[in-house]
mmCIF file of C-alpha atoms in Angstrom:
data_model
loop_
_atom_site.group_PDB
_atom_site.id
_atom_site.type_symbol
_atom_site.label_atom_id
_atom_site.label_comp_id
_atom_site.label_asym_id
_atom_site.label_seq_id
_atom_site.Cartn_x
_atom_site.Cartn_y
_atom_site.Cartn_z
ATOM 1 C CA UNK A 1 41.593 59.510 -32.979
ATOM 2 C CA UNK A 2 40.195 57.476 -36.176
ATOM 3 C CA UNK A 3 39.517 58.301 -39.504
ATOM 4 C CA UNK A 4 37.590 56.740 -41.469
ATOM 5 C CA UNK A 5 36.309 57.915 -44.292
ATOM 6 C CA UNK A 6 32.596 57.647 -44.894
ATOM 7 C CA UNK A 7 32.872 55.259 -47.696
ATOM 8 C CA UNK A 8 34.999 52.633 -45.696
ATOM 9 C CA UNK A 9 32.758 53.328 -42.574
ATOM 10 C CA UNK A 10 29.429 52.335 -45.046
ATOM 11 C CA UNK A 11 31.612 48.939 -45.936
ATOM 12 C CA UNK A 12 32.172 48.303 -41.858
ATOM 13 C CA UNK A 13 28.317 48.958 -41.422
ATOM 14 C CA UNK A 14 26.857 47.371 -44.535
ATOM 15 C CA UNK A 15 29.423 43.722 -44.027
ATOM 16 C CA UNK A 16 27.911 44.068 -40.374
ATOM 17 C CA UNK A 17 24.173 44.530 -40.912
ATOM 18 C CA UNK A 18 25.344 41.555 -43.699
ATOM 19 C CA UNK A 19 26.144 39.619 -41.084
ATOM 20 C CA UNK A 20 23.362 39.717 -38.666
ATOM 21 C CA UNK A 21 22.018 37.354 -36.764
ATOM 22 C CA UNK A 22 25.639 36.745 -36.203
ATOM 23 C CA UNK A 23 28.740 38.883 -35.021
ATOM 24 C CA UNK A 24 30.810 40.108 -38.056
ATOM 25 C CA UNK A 25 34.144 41.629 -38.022
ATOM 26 C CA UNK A 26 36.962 42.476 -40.201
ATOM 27 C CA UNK A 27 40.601 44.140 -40.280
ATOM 28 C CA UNK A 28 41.370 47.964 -40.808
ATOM 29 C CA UNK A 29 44.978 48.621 -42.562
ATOM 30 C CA UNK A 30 46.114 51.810 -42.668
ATOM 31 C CA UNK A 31 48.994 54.072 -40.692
ATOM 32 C CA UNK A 32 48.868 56.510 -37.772
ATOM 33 C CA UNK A 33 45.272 56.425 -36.740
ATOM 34 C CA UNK A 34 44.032 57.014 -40.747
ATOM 35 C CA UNK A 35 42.181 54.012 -42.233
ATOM 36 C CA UNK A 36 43.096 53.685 -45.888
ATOM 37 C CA UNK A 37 41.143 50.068 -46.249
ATOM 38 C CA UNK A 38 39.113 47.691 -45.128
ATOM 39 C CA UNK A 39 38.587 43.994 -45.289
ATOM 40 C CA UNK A 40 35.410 42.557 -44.235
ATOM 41 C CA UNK A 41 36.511 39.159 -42.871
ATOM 42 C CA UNK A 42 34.490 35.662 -41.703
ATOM 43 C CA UNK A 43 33.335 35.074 -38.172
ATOM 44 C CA UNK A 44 35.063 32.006 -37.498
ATOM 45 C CA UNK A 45 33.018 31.378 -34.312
ATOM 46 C CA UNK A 46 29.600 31.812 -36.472
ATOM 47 C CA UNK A 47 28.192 33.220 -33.067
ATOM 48 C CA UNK A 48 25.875 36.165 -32.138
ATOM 49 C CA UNK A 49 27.787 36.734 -28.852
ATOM 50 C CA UNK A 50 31.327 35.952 -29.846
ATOM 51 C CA UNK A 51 33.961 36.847 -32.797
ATOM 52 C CA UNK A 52 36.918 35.026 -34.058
ATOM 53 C CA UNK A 53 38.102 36.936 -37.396
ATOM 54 C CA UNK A 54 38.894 33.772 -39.594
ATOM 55 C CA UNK A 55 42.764 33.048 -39.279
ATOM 56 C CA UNK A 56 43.059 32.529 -43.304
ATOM 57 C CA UNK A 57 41.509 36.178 -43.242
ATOM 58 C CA UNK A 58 43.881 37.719 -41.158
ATOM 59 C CA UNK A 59 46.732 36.002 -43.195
ATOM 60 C CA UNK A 60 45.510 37.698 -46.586
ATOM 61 C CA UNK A 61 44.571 41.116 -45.170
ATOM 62 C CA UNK A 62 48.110 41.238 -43.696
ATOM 63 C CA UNK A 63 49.723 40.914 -46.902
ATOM 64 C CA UNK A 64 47.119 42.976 -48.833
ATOM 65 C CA UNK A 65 47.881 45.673 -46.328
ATOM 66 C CA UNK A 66 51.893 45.162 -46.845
ATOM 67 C CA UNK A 67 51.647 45.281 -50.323
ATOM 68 C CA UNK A 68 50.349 48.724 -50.095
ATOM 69 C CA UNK A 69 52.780 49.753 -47.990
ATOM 70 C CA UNK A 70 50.296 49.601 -45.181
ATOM 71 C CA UNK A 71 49.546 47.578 -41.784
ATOM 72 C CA UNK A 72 46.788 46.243 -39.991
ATOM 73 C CA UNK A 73 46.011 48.847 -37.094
ATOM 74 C CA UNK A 74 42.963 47.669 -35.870
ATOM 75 C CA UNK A 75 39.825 45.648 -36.217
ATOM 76 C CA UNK A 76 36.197 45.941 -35.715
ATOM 77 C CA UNK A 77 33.075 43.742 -35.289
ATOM 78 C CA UNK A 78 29.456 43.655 -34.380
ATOM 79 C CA UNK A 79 27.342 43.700 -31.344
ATOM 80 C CA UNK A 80 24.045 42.752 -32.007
ATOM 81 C CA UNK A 81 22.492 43.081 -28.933
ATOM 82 C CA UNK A 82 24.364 44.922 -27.118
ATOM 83 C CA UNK A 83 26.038 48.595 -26.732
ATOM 84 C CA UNK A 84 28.981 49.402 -29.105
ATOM 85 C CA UNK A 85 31.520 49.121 -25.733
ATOM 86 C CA UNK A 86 33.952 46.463 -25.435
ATOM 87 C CA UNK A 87 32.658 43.750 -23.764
ATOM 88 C CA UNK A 88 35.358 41.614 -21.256
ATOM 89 C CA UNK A 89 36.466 38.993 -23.793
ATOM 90 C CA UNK A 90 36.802 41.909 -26.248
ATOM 91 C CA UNK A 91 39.369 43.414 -23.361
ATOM 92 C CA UNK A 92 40.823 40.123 -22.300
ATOM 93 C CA UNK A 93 41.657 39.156 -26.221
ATOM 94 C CA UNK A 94 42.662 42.444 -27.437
ATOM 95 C CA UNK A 95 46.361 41.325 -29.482
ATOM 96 C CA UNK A 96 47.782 44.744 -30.064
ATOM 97 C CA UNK A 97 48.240 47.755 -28.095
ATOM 98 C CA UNK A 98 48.715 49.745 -31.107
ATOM 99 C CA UNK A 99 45.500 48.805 -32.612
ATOM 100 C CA UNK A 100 42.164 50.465 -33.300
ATOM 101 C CA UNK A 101 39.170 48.325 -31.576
ATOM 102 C CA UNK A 102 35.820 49.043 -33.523
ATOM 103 C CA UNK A 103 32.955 48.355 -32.375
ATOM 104 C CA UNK A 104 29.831 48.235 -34.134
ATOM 105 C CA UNK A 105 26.047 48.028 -32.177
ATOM 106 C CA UNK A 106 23.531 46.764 -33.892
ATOM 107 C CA UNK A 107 20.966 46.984 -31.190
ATOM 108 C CA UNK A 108 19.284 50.237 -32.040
ATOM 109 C CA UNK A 109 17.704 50.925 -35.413
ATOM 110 C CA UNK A 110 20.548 53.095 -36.269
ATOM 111 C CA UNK A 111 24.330 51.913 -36.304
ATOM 112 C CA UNK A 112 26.393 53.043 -33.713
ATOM 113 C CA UNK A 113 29.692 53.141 -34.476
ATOM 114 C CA UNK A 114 32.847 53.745 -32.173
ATOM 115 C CA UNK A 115 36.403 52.903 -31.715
ATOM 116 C CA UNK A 116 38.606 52.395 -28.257
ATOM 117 C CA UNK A 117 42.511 51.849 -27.624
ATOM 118 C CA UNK A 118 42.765 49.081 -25.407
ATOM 119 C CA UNK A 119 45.922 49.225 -23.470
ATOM 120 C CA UNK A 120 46.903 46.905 -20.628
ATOM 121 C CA UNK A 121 43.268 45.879 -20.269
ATOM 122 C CA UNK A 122 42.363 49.808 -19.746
ATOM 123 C CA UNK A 123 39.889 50.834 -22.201
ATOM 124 C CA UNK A 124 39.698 54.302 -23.478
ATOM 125 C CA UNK A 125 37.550 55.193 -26.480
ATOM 126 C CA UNK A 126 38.540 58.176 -28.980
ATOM 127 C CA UNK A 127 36.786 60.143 -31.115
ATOM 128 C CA UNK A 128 35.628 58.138 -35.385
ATOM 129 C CA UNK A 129 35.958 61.382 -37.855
ATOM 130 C CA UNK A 130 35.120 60.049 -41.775
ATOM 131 C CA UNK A 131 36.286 63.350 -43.017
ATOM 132 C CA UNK A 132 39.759 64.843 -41.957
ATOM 133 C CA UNK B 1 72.974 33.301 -39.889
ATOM 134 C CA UNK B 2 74.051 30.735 -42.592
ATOM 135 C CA UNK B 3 71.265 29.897 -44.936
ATOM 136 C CA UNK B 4 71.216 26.063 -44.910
ATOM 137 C CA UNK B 5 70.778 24.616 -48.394
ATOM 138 C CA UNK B 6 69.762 21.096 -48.780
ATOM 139 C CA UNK B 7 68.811 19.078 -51.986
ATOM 140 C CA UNK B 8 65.362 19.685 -52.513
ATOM 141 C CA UNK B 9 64.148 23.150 -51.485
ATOM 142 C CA UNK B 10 61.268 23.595 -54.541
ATOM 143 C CA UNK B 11 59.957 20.322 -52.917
ATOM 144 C CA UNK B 12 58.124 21.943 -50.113
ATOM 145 C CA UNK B 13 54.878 20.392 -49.716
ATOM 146 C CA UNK B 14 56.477 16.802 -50.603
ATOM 147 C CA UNK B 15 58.974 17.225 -48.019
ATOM 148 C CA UNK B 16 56.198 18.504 -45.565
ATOM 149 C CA UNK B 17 54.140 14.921 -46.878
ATOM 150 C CA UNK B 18 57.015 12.845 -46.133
ATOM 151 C CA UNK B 19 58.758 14.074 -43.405
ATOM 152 C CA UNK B 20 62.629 15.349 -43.061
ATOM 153 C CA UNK B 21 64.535 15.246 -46.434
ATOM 154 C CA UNK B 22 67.779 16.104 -44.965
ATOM 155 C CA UNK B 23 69.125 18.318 -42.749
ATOM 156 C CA UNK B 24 67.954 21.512 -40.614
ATOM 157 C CA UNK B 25 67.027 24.303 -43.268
ATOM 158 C CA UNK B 26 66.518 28.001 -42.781
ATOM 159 C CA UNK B 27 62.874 29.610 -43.212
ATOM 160 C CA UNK B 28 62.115 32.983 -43.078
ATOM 161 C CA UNK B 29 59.630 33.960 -39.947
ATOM 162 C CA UNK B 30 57.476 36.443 -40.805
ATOM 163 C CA UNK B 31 56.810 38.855 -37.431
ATOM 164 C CA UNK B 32 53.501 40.691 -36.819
ATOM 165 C CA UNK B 33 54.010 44.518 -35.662
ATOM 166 C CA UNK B 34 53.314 43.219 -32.138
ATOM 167 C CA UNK B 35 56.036 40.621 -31.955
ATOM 168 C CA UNK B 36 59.033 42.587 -33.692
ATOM 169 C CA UNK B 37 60.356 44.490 -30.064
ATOM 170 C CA UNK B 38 61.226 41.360 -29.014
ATOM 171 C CA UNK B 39 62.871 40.536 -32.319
ATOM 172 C CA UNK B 40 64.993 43.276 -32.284
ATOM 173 C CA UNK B 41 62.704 45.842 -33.878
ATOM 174 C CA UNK B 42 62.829 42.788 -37.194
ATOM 175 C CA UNK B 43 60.035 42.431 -39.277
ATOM 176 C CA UNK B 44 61.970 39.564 -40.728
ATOM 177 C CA UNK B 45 63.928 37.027 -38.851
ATOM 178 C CA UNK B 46 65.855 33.743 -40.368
ATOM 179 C CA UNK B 47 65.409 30.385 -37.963
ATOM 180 C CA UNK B 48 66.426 26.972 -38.542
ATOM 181 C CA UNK B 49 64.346 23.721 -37.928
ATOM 182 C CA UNK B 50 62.784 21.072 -39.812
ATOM 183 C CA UNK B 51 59.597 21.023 -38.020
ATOM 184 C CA UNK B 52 57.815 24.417 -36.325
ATOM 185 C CA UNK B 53 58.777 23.312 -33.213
ATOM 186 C CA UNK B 54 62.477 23.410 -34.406
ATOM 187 C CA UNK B 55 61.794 26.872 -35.856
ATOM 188 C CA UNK B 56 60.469 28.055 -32.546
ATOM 189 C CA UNK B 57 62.884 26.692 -30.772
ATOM 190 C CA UNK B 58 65.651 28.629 -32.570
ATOM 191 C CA UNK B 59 63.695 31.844 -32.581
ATOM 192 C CA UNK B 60 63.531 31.603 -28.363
ATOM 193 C CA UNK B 61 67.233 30.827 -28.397
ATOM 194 C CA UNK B 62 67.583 33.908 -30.529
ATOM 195 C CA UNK B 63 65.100 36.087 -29.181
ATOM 196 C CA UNK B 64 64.429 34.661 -25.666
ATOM 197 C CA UNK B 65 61.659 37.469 -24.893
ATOM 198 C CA UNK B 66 58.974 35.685 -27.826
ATOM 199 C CA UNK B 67 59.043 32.642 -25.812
ATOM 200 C CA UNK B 68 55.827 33.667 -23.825
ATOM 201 C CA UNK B 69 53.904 35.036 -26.975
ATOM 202 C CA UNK B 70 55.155 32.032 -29.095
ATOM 203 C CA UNK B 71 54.589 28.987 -26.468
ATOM 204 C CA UNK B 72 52.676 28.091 -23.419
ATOM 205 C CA UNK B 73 54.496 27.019 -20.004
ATOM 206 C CA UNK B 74 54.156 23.746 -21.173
ATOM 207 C CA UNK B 75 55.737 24.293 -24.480
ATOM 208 C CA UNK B 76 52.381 24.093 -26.559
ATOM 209 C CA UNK B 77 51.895 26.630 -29.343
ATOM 210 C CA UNK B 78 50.261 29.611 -27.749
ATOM 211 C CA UNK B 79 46.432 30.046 -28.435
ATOM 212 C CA UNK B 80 46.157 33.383 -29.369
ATOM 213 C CA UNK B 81 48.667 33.186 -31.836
ATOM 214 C CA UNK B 82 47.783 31.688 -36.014
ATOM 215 C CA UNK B 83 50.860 30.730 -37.615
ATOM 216 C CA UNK B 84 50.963 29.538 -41.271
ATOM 217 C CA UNK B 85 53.546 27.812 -43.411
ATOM 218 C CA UNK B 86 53.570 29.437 -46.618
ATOM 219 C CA UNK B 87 49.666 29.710 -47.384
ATOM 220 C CA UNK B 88 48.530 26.378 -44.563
ATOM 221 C CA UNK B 89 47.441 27.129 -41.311
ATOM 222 C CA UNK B 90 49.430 24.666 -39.131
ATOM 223 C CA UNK B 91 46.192 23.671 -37.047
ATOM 224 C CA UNK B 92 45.912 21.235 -40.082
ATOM 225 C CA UNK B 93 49.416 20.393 -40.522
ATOM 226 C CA UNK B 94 50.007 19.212 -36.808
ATOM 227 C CA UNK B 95 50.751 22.491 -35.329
ATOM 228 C CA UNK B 96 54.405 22.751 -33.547
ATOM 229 C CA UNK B 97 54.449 18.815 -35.360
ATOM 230 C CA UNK B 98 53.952 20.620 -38.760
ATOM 231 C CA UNK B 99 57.247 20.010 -41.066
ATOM 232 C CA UNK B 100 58.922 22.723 -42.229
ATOM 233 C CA UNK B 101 61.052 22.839 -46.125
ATOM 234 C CA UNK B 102 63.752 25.317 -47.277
ATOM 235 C CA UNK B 103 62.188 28.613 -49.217
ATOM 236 C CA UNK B 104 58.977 27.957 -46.234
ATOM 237 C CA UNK B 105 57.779 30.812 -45.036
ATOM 238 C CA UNK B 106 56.483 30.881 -41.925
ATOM 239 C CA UNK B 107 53.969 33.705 -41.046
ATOM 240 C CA UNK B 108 52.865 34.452 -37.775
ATOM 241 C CA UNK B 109 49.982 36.770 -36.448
ATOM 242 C CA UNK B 110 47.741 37.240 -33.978
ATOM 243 C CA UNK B 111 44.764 35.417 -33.137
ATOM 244 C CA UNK B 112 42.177 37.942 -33.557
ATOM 245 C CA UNK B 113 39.172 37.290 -31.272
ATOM 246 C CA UNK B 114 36.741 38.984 -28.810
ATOM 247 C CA UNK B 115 32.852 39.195 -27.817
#
């Protein structure tokens, strides 16, 4: 389970849409499942069919998170053409067990928005709640 | 773990410029969540080295099981792994070549990446 909160969820969509024609992503911090911020981040591969969360980025959100007595638990980008289901570089790259993977599709005229656990290159998606 | 003291420890990025200014000093590693079971559960571990290769080296000999997530097979700095000194990403400081000064801190985290 994820929650997060329909103001941070408008800040995921809006740096997304932002993005577009490209993939965007960014970094979730937070503890047990509750997202308590989020930081939009660069798409180091500047690509519309790949992601690469800008290393500088992940170094700044990280210590952001820890000064708040949080950690990073998860990140999320874009799909722009495709459904909001990890693809198999998504799977094959995932770096933490423990993490929340968000994906974002962009290929319908709404947002779709959901999140997965990606454990030993087994996917299994959970519910997104923005209100506890 | 002795903390190794040498002569010019404000003089990070000079020392990093010019190469070794004396002997091995101690940096603090800086573990992401994913990293710290095979670190003992640390957050926070000490290594010695002048250079990051030196730093990783002493972190395997420490904590043998982050060889694998720290270094290839053929001893190469693992790709899905960004490591900074202090605030530089070592990509531009020569990567396991980049020199390391006493008070460094070395961060590491994952390379975060996908389709």
């Amino acid at each position: 389970m994820l929650l997060l909160a329909r103001p941070l969820w408008d800040r995921v969509v809006a740096h997304c849409l932002d993005g577009l024609p490209l993939e965007a992503c960014g970094l979730l911090a937070g503890r047990e499942g509750k997202v308590l911020e989020v930081y939009p981040a660069s798409n180091a591969a500047r690509s519309a069919r790949l992601y690469t969360v800008e290393p500088r980025d992940v170094l700044s959100a990280d210590r952001a998170a820890r000064a708040a007595g949080w950690d990073l638990i998860g990140v999320w980008h874009s799909h722009t053409h495709t459904l909001a289901y990890p693809s198999p570089t998504d799977v094959e790259q995932a770096p933490d067990p423990d993490w929340h993977y968000v994906l974002v599709s962009l290929s319908d005229v709404e947002p779709v928005v959901r999140s997965y656990r990606i454990i030993d290159r087994q996917v299994q998606e959970e519910p997104v709640y923005t209100e506890p | 773990m002795v903390i190794g003291k040498v002569g010019f420890g404000s003089a990070t990025s000079l020392g990093r410029a010019c190469g070794t200014l004396g002997g091995a000093v101690t940096v603090e590693v800086r573990l992401p969540n994913i990293l710290r079971p095979m670190a003992a559960g640390e957050p926070i571990v000490n290594a010695e080295g002048d250079s990051l290769r030196e730093v990783f080296d002493d972190l395997v000999r420490q904590y043998p099981a982050l060889r694998s997530s720290l270094l290839t097979p053929d001893g190469e700095m693992h790709r899905h792994l960004n490591v900074f000194v202090n605030d530089d990403d070592v990509r531009y400081l020569g990567k396991l070549d980049a020199k390391v000064g006493d008070a460094d801190t070395v961060t590491l985290m994952p390379a975060v990446a996908g389709g």
